[in-house]
PDB file of C-alpha atoms in Angstrom:
ATOM      1  CA  MET A1075       0.000   0.000   0.000  1.00  0.00           C
ATOM      2  CA  SER A1076       1.446   3.380  -0.990  1.00  0.00           C
ATOM      3  CA  ARG A1077       1.733   6.287   1.426  1.00  0.00           C
ATOM      4  CA  LEU A1078      -1.081   7.976  -0.501  1.00  0.00           C
ATOM      5  CA  ASP A1079      -3.351   4.939   0.044  1.00  0.00           C
ATOM      6  CA  SER A1080      -2.369   4.752   3.682  1.00  0.00           C
ATOM      7  CA  PHE A1081      -2.966   8.468   4.242  1.00  0.00           C
ATOM      8  CA  ILE A1082      -6.426   8.329   2.643  1.00  0.00           C
ATOM      9  CA  ARG A1083      -7.323   5.355   4.857  1.00  0.00           C
ATOM     10  CA  ARG A1084      -6.154   7.184   7.970  1.00  0.00           C
ATOM     11  CA  LEU A1085      -8.237  10.269   7.132  1.00  0.00           C
ATOM     12  CA  GLU A1086     -11.285   8.125   6.346  1.00  0.00           C
ATOM     13  CA  ALA A1087     -10.805   6.248   9.636  1.00  0.00           C
ATOM     14  CA  GLN A1088     -10.534   9.561  11.474  1.00  0.00           C
ATOM     15  CA  ARG A1089     -13.736  10.893   9.904  1.00  0.00           C
ATOM     16  CA  SER A1090     -15.537   7.645  10.569  1.00  0.00           C
ATOM     17  CA  CYS A1091     -14.499   7.602  14.265  1.00  0.00           C
ATOM     18  CA  LEU A1092     -15.403  11.284  14.720  1.00  0.00           C
ATOM     19  CA  GLY A1093     -18.853  10.660  13.239  1.00  0.00           C
ATOM     20  CA  ASP A1094     -19.376   7.613  15.436  1.00  0.00           C
ATOM     21  CA  ALA A1095     -18.320   9.544  18.574  1.00  0.00           C
ATOM     22  CA  ALA A1096     -20.610  12.465  17.680  1.00  0.00           C
ATOM     23  CA  ARG A1097     -23.585  10.087  17.334  1.00  0.00           C
ATOM     24  CA  ARG A1098     -22.772   8.261  20.592  1.00  0.00           C
ATOM     25  CA  THR A1099     -22.586  11.517  22.562  1.00  0.00           C
ATOM     26  CA  GLN A1100     -25.440  13.351  20.827  1.00  0.00           C
ATOM     27  CA  LYS A1101     -27.675  13.482  23.935  1.00  0.00           C
ATOM     28  CA  LEU A1102     -24.870  14.283  26.345  1.00  0.00           C
ATOM     29  CA  ASN A1103     -24.264  17.792  27.704  1.00  0.00           C
ATOM     30  CA  GLY A1104     -20.721  19.097  27.564  1.00  0.00           C
ATOM     31  CA  VAL A1105     -18.112  20.735  25.389  1.00  0.00           C
ATOM     32  CA  ALA A1106     -15.878  19.178  22.735  1.00  0.00           C
ATOM     33  CA  LEU A1107     -12.092  19.304  23.031  1.00  0.00           C
ATOM     34  CA  GLU A1108      -9.632  19.086  20.159  1.00  0.00           C
ATOM     35  CA  LEU A1109      -6.052  18.282  21.191  1.00  0.00           C
ATOM     36  CA  GLY A1110      -3.784  19.176  18.296  1.00  0.00           C
ATOM     37  CA  LEU A1111      -5.224  21.793  15.938  1.00  0.00           C
ATOM     38  CA  GLY A1112      -2.657  21.233  13.184  1.00  0.00           C
ATOM     39  CA  ASN A1113      -3.993  22.624   9.908  1.00  0.00           C
ATOM     40  CA  GLY A1114      -7.497  22.828  11.398  1.00  0.00           C
ATOM     41  CA  ARG A1115      -9.205  20.249   9.182  1.00  0.00           C
ATOM     42  CA  THR A1116     -10.630  18.121  11.989  1.00  0.00           C
ATOM     43  CA  PHE A1117     -11.573  21.242  13.962  1.00  0.00           C
ATOM     44  CA  ASP A1118     -13.582  22.337  10.928  1.00  0.00           C
ATOM     45  CA  HIS A1119     -15.148  18.868  10.745  1.00  0.00           C
ATOM     46  CA  LEU A1120     -16.011  18.919  14.465  1.00  0.00           C
ATOM     47  CA  ARG A1121     -17.716  22.307  13.976  1.00  0.00           C
ATOM     48  CA  GLU A1122     -19.905  20.635  11.377  1.00  0.00           C
ATOM     49  CA  ILE A1123     -20.743  17.381  13.173  1.00  0.00           C
ATOM     50  CA  CYS A1124     -20.958  18.862  16.707  1.00  0.00           C
ATOM     51  CA  ALA A1125     -22.978  21.932  15.694  1.00  0.00           C
ATOM     52  CA  GLY A1126     -24.182  23.698  18.835  1.00  0.00           C
ATOM     53  CA  ARG A1127     -21.429  22.280  21.043  1.00  0.00           C
ATOM     54  CA  GLU A1128     -18.705  24.626  22.260  1.00  0.00           C
ATOM     55  CA  ILE A1129     -15.322  23.444  20.965  1.00  0.00           C
ATOM     56  CA  TYR A1130     -12.062  24.192  22.790  1.00  0.00           C
ATOM     57  CA  VAL A1131      -8.777  23.629  21.024  1.00  0.00           C
ATOM     58  CA  PHE A1132      -5.331  22.833  22.444  1.00  0.00           C
ATOM     59  CA  ASP A1133      -2.027  23.168  20.642  1.00  0.00           C
ATOM     60  CA  ARG A1134       1.527  24.345  21.102  1.00  0.00           C
ATOM     61  CA  GLN A1135       1.091  27.075  18.494  1.00  0.00           C
ATOM     62  CA  VAL A1136      -1.394  28.019  15.804  1.00  0.00           C
ATOM     63  CA  ALA A1137      -0.441  26.859  12.299  1.00  0.00           C
ATOM     64  CA  ALA A1138      -3.947  26.368  10.901  1.00  0.00           C
ATOM     65  CA  HIS A1139      -5.691  27.663   7.813  1.00  0.00           C
ATOM     66  CA  PRO A1140      -7.064  31.177   8.579  1.00  0.00           C
ATOM     67  CA  ASP A1141     -10.673  29.884   8.274  1.00  0.00           C
ATOM     68  CA  CYS A1142      -9.995  27.205  10.897  1.00  0.00           C
ATOM     69  CA  ILE A1143      -8.616  29.205  13.804  1.00  0.00           C
ATOM     70  CA  PRO A1144     -10.777  29.132  16.938  1.00  0.00           C
ATOM     71  CA  ALA A1145     -11.759  32.297  18.807  1.00  0.00           C
ATOM     72  CA  PRO A1146      -9.041  33.332  21.308  1.00  0.00           C
ATOM     73  CA  ASP A1147     -11.246  32.371  24.312  1.00  0.00           C
ATOM     74  CA  ARG A1148     -11.638  28.837  22.869  1.00  0.00           C
ATOM     75  CA  LEU A1149      -7.904  28.300  22.422  1.00  0.00           C
ATOM     76  CA  PHE A1150      -5.468  26.834  24.979  1.00  0.00           C
ATOM     77  CA  LEU A1151      -1.964  27.511  23.720  1.00  0.00           C
ATOM     78  CA  GLY A1152       1.173  25.911  25.121  1.00  0.00           C
ATOM     79  CA  ASP A1153       2.378  22.605  26.518  1.00  0.00           C
ATOM     80  CA  PHE A1154      -0.507  20.068  26.665  1.00  0.00           C
ATOM     81  CA  THR A1155       0.085  19.112  30.328  1.00  0.00           C
ATOM     82  CA  ALA A1156      -0.124  22.759  31.396  1.00  0.00           C
ATOM     83  CA  THR A1157      -3.107  23.672  29.198  1.00  0.00           C
ATOM     84  CA  LEU A1158      -5.130  20.553  30.123  1.00  0.00           C
ATOM     85  CA  ASN A1159      -4.645  21.501  33.781  1.00  0.00           C
ATOM     86  CA  GLU A1160      -5.731  25.044  32.986  1.00  0.00           C
ATOM     87  CA  ALA A1161      -8.822  23.643  31.232  1.00  0.00           C
ATOM     88  CA  ARG A1162      -9.686  21.510  34.283  1.00  0.00           C
ATOM     89  CA  GLN A1163      -9.699  24.686  36.351  1.00  0.00           C
ATOM     90  CA  ARG A1164     -11.520  26.882  33.824  1.00  0.00           C
ATOM     91  CA  LEU A1165     -14.071  24.394  32.454  1.00  0.00           C
ATOM     92  CA  GLY A1166     -14.173  21.977  35.386  1.00  0.00           C
ATOM     93  CA  ASP A1167     -13.669  18.201  35.574  1.00  0.00           C
ATOM     94  CA  GLY A1168     -16.267  16.285  33.573  1.00  0.00           C
ATOM     95  CA  ALA A1169     -16.872  19.263  31.258  1.00  0.00           C
ATOM     96  CA  ALA A1170     -16.346  17.393  27.994  1.00  0.00           C
ATOM     97  CA  ALA A1171     -18.689  15.075  26.062  1.00  0.00           C
ATOM     98  CA  LEU A1172     -16.239  14.413  23.259  1.00  0.00           C
ATOM     99  CA  ILE A1173     -12.461  14.673  22.987  1.00  0.00           C
ATOM    100  CA  HIS A1174     -10.404  14.227  19.846  1.00  0.00           C
ATOM    101  CA  VAL A1175      -6.688  13.653  20.359  1.00  0.00           C
ATOM    102  CA  ASP A1176      -4.292  13.922  17.412  1.00  0.00           C
ATOM    103  CA  LEU A1177      -0.758  13.800  18.809  1.00  0.00           C
ATOM    104  CA  GLY A1178       1.013  11.882  16.048  1.00  0.00           C
ATOM    105  CA  SER A1179       4.321  13.620  15.464  1.00  0.00           C
ATOM    106  CA  GLY A1180       6.177  11.110  13.311  1.00  0.00           C
ATOM    107  CA  ASP A1181       8.067   9.965  16.430  1.00  0.00           C
ATOM    108  CA  ALA A1182       5.892   6.979  17.394  1.00  0.00           C
ATOM    109  CA  ALA A1183       7.494   6.316  20.782  1.00  0.00           C
ATOM    110  CA  ALA A1184       7.252   9.986  21.817  1.00  0.00           C
ATOM    111  CA  SER A1185       3.581  10.147  20.775  1.00  0.00           C
ATOM    112  CA  ILE A1186       2.711   7.032  22.784  1.00  0.00           C
ATOM    113  CA  ALA A1187       4.564   8.370  25.836  1.00  0.00           C
ATOM    114  CA  LEU A1188       2.823  11.750  25.561  1.00  0.00           C
ATOM    115  CA  ALA A1189      -0.617  10.098  25.314  1.00  0.00           C
ATOM    116  CA  ALA A1190       0.148   8.019  28.422  1.00  0.00           C
ATOM    117  CA  ARG A1191       1.243  11.132  30.309  1.00  0.00           C
ATOM    118  CA  LEU A1192      -1.892  13.069  29.314  1.00  0.00           C
ATOM    119  CA  ALA A1193      -4.356  10.200  29.919  1.00  0.00           C
ATOM    120  CA  PRO A1194      -5.234  11.170  33.559  1.00  0.00           C
ATOM    121  CA  GLU A1195      -5.970  14.795  32.563  1.00  0.00           C
ATOM    122  CA  ILE A1196      -8.006  13.697  29.536  1.00  0.00           C
ATOM    123  CA  ALA A1197     -10.033  11.221  31.597  1.00  0.00           C
ATOM    124  CA  ALA A1198     -10.664  13.851  34.306  1.00  0.00           C
ATOM    125  CA  LEU A1199     -12.107  16.262  31.741  1.00  0.00           C
ATOM    126  CA  MET A1200     -14.639  13.673  30.465  1.00  0.00           C
ATOM    127  CA  THR A1201     -18.188  13.357  31.778  1.00  0.00           C
ATOM    128  CA  ALA A1202     -19.738   9.876  32.213  1.00  0.00           C
ATOM    129  CA  GLY A1203     -20.538   8.521  28.743  1.00  0.00           C
ATOM    130  CA  ALA A1204     -18.113  10.918  27.044  1.00  0.00           C
ATOM    131  CA  VAL A1205     -16.053   9.498  24.181  1.00  0.00           C
ATOM    132  CA  VAL A1206     -12.381  10.030  23.396  1.00  0.00           C
ATOM    133  CA  ILE A1207     -11.104   9.395  19.859  1.00  0.00           C
ATOM    134  CA  SER A1208      -7.347   9.237  19.553  1.00  0.00           C
ATOM    135  CA  ASP A1209      -4.501   8.380  17.223  1.00  0.00           C
ATOM    136  CA  GLN A1210      -2.700   6.872  20.246  1.00  0.00           C
ATOM    137  CA  PRO A1211      -4.025   4.547  22.954  1.00  0.00           C
ATOM    138  CA  ILE A1212      -5.330   6.544  25.958  1.00  0.00           C
ATOM    139  CA  GLY A1213      -5.081   4.138  28.892  1.00  0.00           C
ATOM    140  CA  HIS A1214      -6.962   4.956  32.114  1.00  0.00           C
ATOM    141  CA  ALA A1215      -8.937   2.912  34.677  1.00  0.00           C
ATOM    142  CA  SER A1216     -12.083   4.984  34.002  1.00  0.00           C
ATOM    143  CA  LEU A1217     -11.981   4.438  30.238  1.00  0.00           C
ATOM    144  CA  VAL A1218     -13.356   1.399  28.408  1.00  0.00           C
ATOM    145  CA  ALA A1219     -12.383   0.731  24.809  1.00  0.00           C
ATOM    146  CA  LEU A1220     -15.185   1.040  22.244  1.00  0.00           C
ATOM    147  CA  PRO A1221     -15.491  -1.078  19.106  1.00  0.00           C
ATOM    148  CA  LEU A1222     -14.225   0.829  16.065  1.00  0.00           C
ATOM    149  CA  PRO A1223     -16.595   1.721  13.240  1.00  0.00           C
ATOM    150  CA  GLU A1224     -16.725  -0.682  10.296  1.00  0.00           C
ATOM    151  CA  GLY A1225     -13.740  -0.439   7.989  1.00  0.00           C
ATOM    152  CA  VAL A1226     -11.372   1.015  10.579  1.00  0.00           C
ATOM    153  CA  ARG A1227      -8.369  -1.234  11.150  1.00  0.00           C
ATOM    154  CA  PRO A1228      -7.595  -1.855  14.847  1.00  0.00           C
ATOM    155  CA  GLY A1229      -4.569   0.211  15.857  1.00  0.00           C
ATOM    156  CA  ARG A1230      -5.190   2.906  13.253  1.00  0.00           C
ATOM    157  CA  TYR A1231      -7.450   4.796  15.679  1.00  0.00           C
ATOM    158  CA  PHE A1232      -8.636   4.294  19.251  1.00  0.00           C
ATOM    159  CA  MET A1233     -12.007   5.036  20.852  1.00  0.00           C
ATOM    160  CA  ALA A1234     -12.922   4.797  24.534  1.00  0.00           C
ATOM    161  CA  GLU A1235     -15.879   5.727  26.732  1.00  0.00           C
ATOM    162  CA  LYS A1236     -15.770   7.211  30.214  1.00  0.00           C
ATOM    163  CA  GLN A1237     -17.462   5.001  32.797  1.00  0.00           C
ATOM    164  CA  ALA A1238     -20.027   6.420  35.253  1.00  0.00           C
TER     165      ALA A1238
ATOM    166  CA  MET B 829     -18.687  20.075   3.382  1.00  0.00           C
ATOM    167  CA  SER B 830     -15.903  20.363   5.975  1.00  0.00           C
ATOM    168  CA  ARG B 831     -12.266  20.871   5.056  1.00  0.00           C
ATOM    169  CA  LEU B 832     -11.651  17.261   6.130  1.00  0.00           C
ATOM    170  CA  ASP B 833     -14.337  16.015   3.695  1.00  0.00           C
ATOM    171  CA  SER B 834     -12.992  18.231   0.939  1.00  0.00           C
ATOM    172  CA  PHE B 835      -9.393  17.101   1.529  1.00  0.00           C
ATOM    173  CA  ILE B 836     -10.359  13.404   1.432  1.00  0.00           C
ATOM    174  CA  ARG B 837     -12.244  13.968  -1.842  1.00  0.00           C
ATOM    175  CA  ARG B 838      -9.254  15.754  -3.351  1.00  0.00           C
ATOM    176  CA  LEU B 839      -6.873  12.903  -2.419  1.00  0.00           C
ATOM    177  CA  GLU B 840      -9.322  10.293  -3.730  1.00  0.00           C
ATOM    178  CA  ALA B 841      -9.675  12.270  -6.971  1.00  0.00           C
ATOM    179  CA  GLN B 842      -5.894  12.462  -7.259  1.00  0.00           C
ATOM    180  CA  ARG B 843      -5.499   8.707  -6.745  1.00  0.00           C
ATOM    181  CA  SER B 844      -8.284   7.966  -9.184  1.00  0.00           C
ATOM    182  CA  CYS B 845      -6.769  10.202 -11.899  1.00  0.00           C
ATOM    183  CA  LEU B 846      -3.276   8.755 -11.366  1.00  0.00           C
ATOM    184  CA  GLY B 847      -4.650   5.215 -11.707  1.00  0.00           C
ATOM    185  CA  ASP B 848      -6.565   6.131 -14.853  1.00  0.00           C
ATOM    186  CA  ALA B 849      -3.464   7.772 -16.399  1.00  0.00           C
ATOM    187  CA  ALA B 850      -1.282   4.766 -15.539  1.00  0.00           C
ATOM    188  CA  ARG B 851      -3.772   2.437 -17.250  1.00  0.00           C
ATOM    189  CA  ARG B 852      -4.073   4.672 -20.327  1.00  0.00           C
ATOM    190  CA  THR B 853      -0.286   4.841 -20.793  1.00  0.00           C
ATOM    191  CA  GLN B 854       0.517   1.253 -19.826  1.00  0.00           C
ATOM    192  CA  LYS B 855       1.773   0.247 -23.298  1.00  0.00           C
ATOM    193  CA  LEU B 856       3.640   3.485 -23.927  1.00  0.00           C
ATOM    194  CA  ASN B 857       7.420   3.743 -23.609  1.00  0.00           C
ATOM    195  CA  GLY B 858       8.755   6.653 -21.591  1.00  0.00           C
ATOM    196  CA  VAL B 859       9.518   7.960 -18.148  1.00  0.00           C
ATOM    197  CA  ALA B 860       7.139   9.421 -15.551  1.00  0.00           C
ATOM    198  CA  LEU B 861       7.598  12.959 -14.269  1.00  0.00           C
ATOM    199  CA  GLU B 862       6.374  14.267 -10.909  1.00  0.00           C
ATOM    200  CA  LEU B 863       6.261  18.083 -10.646  1.00  0.00           C
ATOM    201  CA  GLY B 864       6.016  18.966  -6.977  1.00  0.00           C
ATOM    202  CA  LEU B 865       7.393  16.289  -4.641  1.00  0.00           C
ATOM    203  CA  GLY B 866       5.911  17.797  -1.481  1.00  0.00           C
ATOM    204  CA  ASN B 867       5.774  15.152   1.251  1.00  0.00           C
ATOM    205  CA  GLY B 868       6.370  12.406  -1.329  1.00  0.00           C
ATOM    206  CA  ARG B 869       3.008  10.629  -1.038  1.00  0.00           C
ATOM    207  CA  THR B 870       2.126  10.750  -4.736  1.00  0.00           C
ATOM    208  CA  PHE B 871       5.726   9.907  -5.693  1.00  0.00           C
ATOM    209  CA  ASP B 872       5.373   6.789  -3.544  1.00  0.00           C
ATOM    210  CA  HIS B 873       2.050   6.036  -5.230  1.00  0.00           C
ATOM    211  CA  LEU B 874       3.559   6.503  -8.706  1.00  0.00           C
ATOM    212  CA  ARG B 875       6.358   4.079  -7.783  1.00  0.00           C
ATOM    213  CA  GLU B 876       3.649   1.527  -7.058  1.00  0.00           C
ATOM    214  CA  ILE B 877       1.359   2.052 -10.048  1.00  0.00           C
ATOM    215  CA  CYS B 878       4.135   2.767 -12.602  1.00  0.00           C
ATOM    216  CA  ALA B 879       6.409  -0.073 -11.479  1.00  0.00           C
ATOM    217  CA  GLY B 880       9.234  -0.464 -13.978  1.00  0.00           C
ATOM    218  CA  ARG B 881       8.982   3.096 -15.260  1.00  0.00           C
ATOM    219  CA  GLU B 882      11.781   5.538 -14.366  1.00  0.00           C
ATOM    220  CA  ILE B 883      10.367   8.427 -12.346  1.00  0.00           C
ATOM    221  CA  TYR B 884      11.980  11.879 -12.335  1.00  0.00           C
ATOM    222  CA  VAL B 885      10.934  14.403  -9.718  1.00  0.00           C
ATOM    223  CA  PHE B 886      10.969  18.207  -9.819  1.00  0.00           C
ATOM    224  CA  ASP B 887      10.729  20.546  -6.852  1.00  0.00           C
ATOM    225  CA  ARG B 888      12.208  23.718  -5.419  1.00  0.00           C
ATOM    226  CA  GLN B 889      13.601  21.839  -2.427  1.00  0.00           C
ATOM    227  CA  VAL B 890      13.238  18.432  -0.799  1.00  0.00           C
ATOM    228  CA  ALA B 891      10.799  18.342   2.145  1.00  0.00           C
ATOM    229  CA  ALA B 892       9.590  14.754   1.750  1.00  0.00           C
ATOM    230  CA  HIS B 893       9.438  11.811   4.138  1.00  0.00           C
ATOM    231  CA  PRO B 894      12.871  10.084   4.155  1.00  0.00           C
ATOM    232  CA  ASP B 895      11.356   6.950   2.526  1.00  0.00           C
ATOM    233  CA  CYS B 896      10.025   9.043  -0.368  1.00  0.00           C
ATOM    234  CA  ILE B 897      13.096  10.878  -1.558  1.00  0.00           C
ATOM    235  CA  PRO B 898      14.179  10.015  -5.116  1.00  0.00           C
ATOM    236  CA  ALA B 899      17.770   9.087  -5.972  1.00  0.00           C
ATOM    237  CA  PRO B 900      19.894  12.206  -6.658  1.00  0.00           C
ATOM    238  CA  ASP B 901      20.108  11.439 -10.390  1.00  0.00           C
ATOM    239  CA  ARG B 902      16.290  11.326 -10.589  1.00  0.00           C
ATOM    240  CA  LEU B 903      15.795  14.693  -8.909  1.00  0.00           C
ATOM    241  CA  PHE B 904      15.635  18.107 -10.624  1.00  0.00           C
ATOM    242  CA  LEU B 905      15.963  20.748  -7.917  1.00  0.00           C
ATOM    243  CA  GLY B 906      15.231  24.431  -8.407  1.00  0.00           C
ATOM    244  CA  ASP B 907      12.856  26.715 -10.284  1.00  0.00           C
ATOM    245  CA  PHE B 908      10.446  24.659 -12.442  1.00  0.00           C
ATOM    246  CA  THR B 909      11.088  26.658 -15.636  1.00  0.00           C
ATOM    247  CA  ALA B 910      14.839  26.064 -15.354  1.00  0.00           C
ATOM    248  CA  THR B 911      14.606  22.396 -14.361  1.00  0.00           C
ATOM    249  CA  LEU B 912      12.037  21.525 -17.049  1.00  0.00           C
ATOM    250  CA  ASN B 913      14.387  23.020 -19.614  1.00  0.00           C
ATOM    251  CA  GLU B 914      17.248  21.015 -18.129  1.00  0.00           C
ATOM    252  CA  ALA B 915      15.076  17.872 -18.371  1.00  0.00           C
ATOM    253  CA  ARG B 916      14.308  18.583 -22.032  1.00  0.00           C
ATOM    254  CA  GLN B 917      18.053  18.622 -22.687  1.00  0.00           C
ATOM    255  CA  ARG B 918      18.927  15.616 -20.508  1.00  0.00           C
ATOM    256  CA  LEU B 919      15.958  13.338 -21.236  1.00  0.00           C
ATOM    257  CA  GLY B 920      14.917  14.754 -24.604  1.00  0.00           C
ATOM    258  CA  ASP B 921      11.586  16.072 -25.886  1.00  0.00           C
ATOM    259  CA  GLY B 922       8.876  13.399 -25.910  1.00  0.00           C
ATOM    260  CA  ALA B 923      10.632  11.420 -23.150  1.00  0.00           C
ATOM    261  CA  ALA B 924       7.624  11.172 -20.828  1.00  0.00           C
ATOM    262  CA  ALA B 925       4.612   8.858 -20.969  1.00  0.00           C
ATOM    263  CA  LEU B 926       2.988  10.272 -17.819  1.00  0.00           C
ATOM    264  CA  ILE B 927       3.346  13.588 -15.999  1.00  0.00           C
ATOM    265  CA  HIS B 928       1.771  14.489 -12.664  1.00  0.00           C
ATOM    266  CA  VAL B 929       1.672  18.177 -11.810  1.00  0.00           C
ATOM    267  CA  ASP B 930       0.848  19.294  -8.269  1.00  0.00           C
ATOM    268  CA  LEU B 931       1.498  23.030  -8.095  1.00  0.00           C
ATOM    269  CA  GLY B 932      -1.278  24.109  -5.715  1.00  0.00           C
ATOM    270  CA  SER B 933       0.266  26.572  -3.276  1.00  0.00           C
ATOM    271  CA  GLY B 934      -2.782  28.069  -1.609  1.00  0.00           C
ATOM    272  CA  ASP B 935      -2.474  31.094  -3.896  1.00  0.00           C
ATOM    273  CA  ALA B 936      -4.921  30.069  -6.637  1.00  0.00           C
ATOM    274  CA  ALA B 937      -4.052  32.854  -9.102  1.00  0.00           C
ATOM    275  CA  ALA B 938      -0.302  32.205  -8.786  1.00  0.00           C
ATOM    276  CA  SER B 939      -0.783  28.437  -9.303  1.00  0.00           C
ATOM    277  CA  ILE B 940      -2.863  28.995 -12.456  1.00  0.00           C
ATOM    278  CA  ALA B 941      -0.286  31.459 -13.823  1.00  0.00           C
ATOM    279  CA  LEU B 942       2.585  29.046 -13.097  1.00  0.00           C
ATOM    280  CA  ALA B 943       0.766  26.167 -14.842  1.00  0.00           C
ATOM    281  CA  ALA B 944       0.176  28.384 -17.898  1.00  0.00           C
ATOM    282  CA  ARG B 945       3.858  29.387 -17.949  1.00  0.00           C
ATOM    283  CA  LEU B 946       5.051  25.761 -17.688  1.00  0.00           C
ATOM    284  CA  ALA B 947       2.530  24.320 -20.208  1.00  0.00           C
ATOM    285  CA  PRO B 948       4.840  24.567 -23.283  1.00  0.00           C
ATOM    286  CA  GLU B 949       7.710  22.794 -21.458  1.00  0.00           C
ATOM    287  CA  ILE B 950       5.355  20.111 -20.102  1.00  0.00           C
ATOM    288  CA  ALA B 951       3.816  19.500 -23.531  1.00  0.00           C
ATOM    289  CA  ALA B 952       7.264  19.308 -25.138  1.00  0.00           C
ATOM    290  CA  LEU B 953       8.358  16.583 -22.713  1.00  0.00           C
ATOM    291  CA  MET B 954       5.340  14.371 -23.554  1.00  0.00           C
ATOM    292  CA  THR B 955       5.376  11.649 -26.200  1.00  0.00           C
ATOM    293  CA  ALA B 956       2.309  11.111 -28.411  1.00  0.00           C
ATOM    294  CA  GLY B 957      -0.391   9.481 -26.258  1.00  0.00           C
ATOM    295  CA  ALA B 958       1.242  10.599 -23.000  1.00  0.00           C
ATOM    296  CA  VAL B 959      -1.103  11.793 -20.254  1.00  0.00           C
ATOM    297  CA  VAL B 960      -0.719  14.769 -17.932  1.00  0.00           C
ATOM    298  CA  ILE B 961      -2.672  14.856 -14.658  1.00  0.00           C
ATOM    299  CA  SER B 962      -2.733  18.224 -12.950  1.00  0.00           C
ATOM    300  CA  ASP B 963      -4.305  20.208 -10.136  1.00  0.00           C
ATOM    301  CA  GLN B 964      -4.349  23.206 -12.517  1.00  0.00           C
ATOM    302  CA  PRO B 965      -5.444  23.416 -16.169  1.00  0.00           C
ATOM    303  CA  ILE B 966      -2.466  22.841 -18.533  1.00  0.00           C
ATOM    304  CA  GLY B 967      -3.459  24.570 -21.762  1.00  0.00           C
ATOM    305  CA  HIS B 968      -1.515  23.791 -24.940  1.00  0.00           C
ATOM    306  CA  ALA B 969      -2.444  23.312 -28.601  1.00  0.00           C
ATOM    307  CA  SER B 970      -1.002  19.768 -28.591  1.00  0.00           C
ATOM    308  CA  LEU B 971      -3.013  18.665 -25.522  1.00  0.00           C
ATOM    309  CA  VAL B 972      -6.604  17.432 -25.620  1.00  0.00           C
ATOM    310  CA  ALA B 973      -8.636  17.217 -22.403  1.00  0.00           C
ATOM    311  CA  LEU B 974      -9.544  13.701 -21.251  1.00  0.00           C
ATOM    312  CA  PRO B 975     -12.780  12.793 -19.457  1.00  0.00           C
ATOM    313  CA  LEU B 976     -12.209  12.503 -15.708  1.00  0.00           C
ATOM    314  CA  PRO B 977     -12.662   9.158 -13.937  1.00  0.00           C
ATOM    315  CA  GLU B 978     -16.053   8.536 -12.362  1.00  0.00           C
ATOM    316  CA  GLY B 979     -16.609  10.417  -9.119  1.00  0.00           C
ATOM    317  CA  VAL B 980     -14.074  13.169  -9.834  1.00  0.00           C
ATOM    318  CA  ARG B 981     -15.752  16.575  -9.914  1.00  0.00           C
ATOM    319  CA  PRO B 982     -14.777  18.700 -12.952  1.00  0.00           C
ATOM    320  CA  GLY B 983     -12.317  21.399 -11.881  1.00  0.00           C
ATOM    321  CA  ARG B 984     -10.932  19.338  -8.985  1.00  0.00           C
ATOM    322  CA  TYR B 985      -8.364  17.722 -11.271  1.00  0.00           C
ATOM    323  CA  PHE B 986      -7.431  17.975 -14.952  1.00  0.00           C
ATOM    324  CA  MET B 987      -6.291  15.297 -17.394  1.00  0.00           C
ATOM    325  CA  ALA B 988      -5.071  15.760 -20.952  1.00  0.00           C
ATOM    326  CA  GLU B 989      -3.488  13.621 -23.667  1.00  0.00           C
ATOM    327  CA  LYS B 990      -0.718  14.613 -26.060  1.00  0.00           C
ATOM    328  CA  GLN B 991      -1.785  14.401 -29.689  1.00  0.00           C
ATOM    329  CA  ALA B 992       0.345  12.619 -32.291  1.00  0.00           C
TER     330      ALA B 992
END
């Protein structure tokens, strides 16, 4: 499989998981969190599929398309550990119904380690029934893995639900 | 349609056009040219679908994934006008059976102008029956537009064949 094929599959898997998470959390109150704005494509997609839900975005710096930059009061800029802690204070634990985590940096080991380090903060921000979609496994006692949507290869994306 | 949806459609259209061009030129002798290496994803795809064909790549600089960097003697680095002229001298007019052009820079007017400026060099490098696939229209008297593969919206990609 070429890198073009593989990239298309990853984007399709991402869209499929985001759609599944949006449906699962439709009746849940809470905000949506996007960890890793990047070029802003998934933020734009979240705006569409989570219409009506406030979306907060976390990244080290803003490098997105001008149309896909969140309002300043919806943006947490800086190191993820620091900004997730800030969000816990500002929004409160259990504030989020849906979290999308896109940490992939090309350095697989570093991405996995970062996800493990952030897992407690991510779990704390989720309300019962909230769903986290991630490009890395997010391991936490309060999270239970969800089956992936049809067509998504295990390991390509991860989904988990916060227990009550 | 979100930017994620639109991006997936563009990549699928690109893959579909590349596949169609590879099939159309299967029995034709000649090299393949890739204008715009970028991250190297379509170069990697061309390697797969044009197996056995020499591929030459043109770009201003190399910013591709390490696995997708062509051998030095297959790489024309610098301004496209200069390197296409160099290729005409080194490979000869009519050397190419397939050319993929990915100029899109975000500045639509500049990309269209660049494609128009490069069209005579691109056409000169094509053998009779060769196919050019491009993200911008490549207008030249010797090129005739081809129908796009099913599912590709007109204007998203362009395909043309060199007349005998």
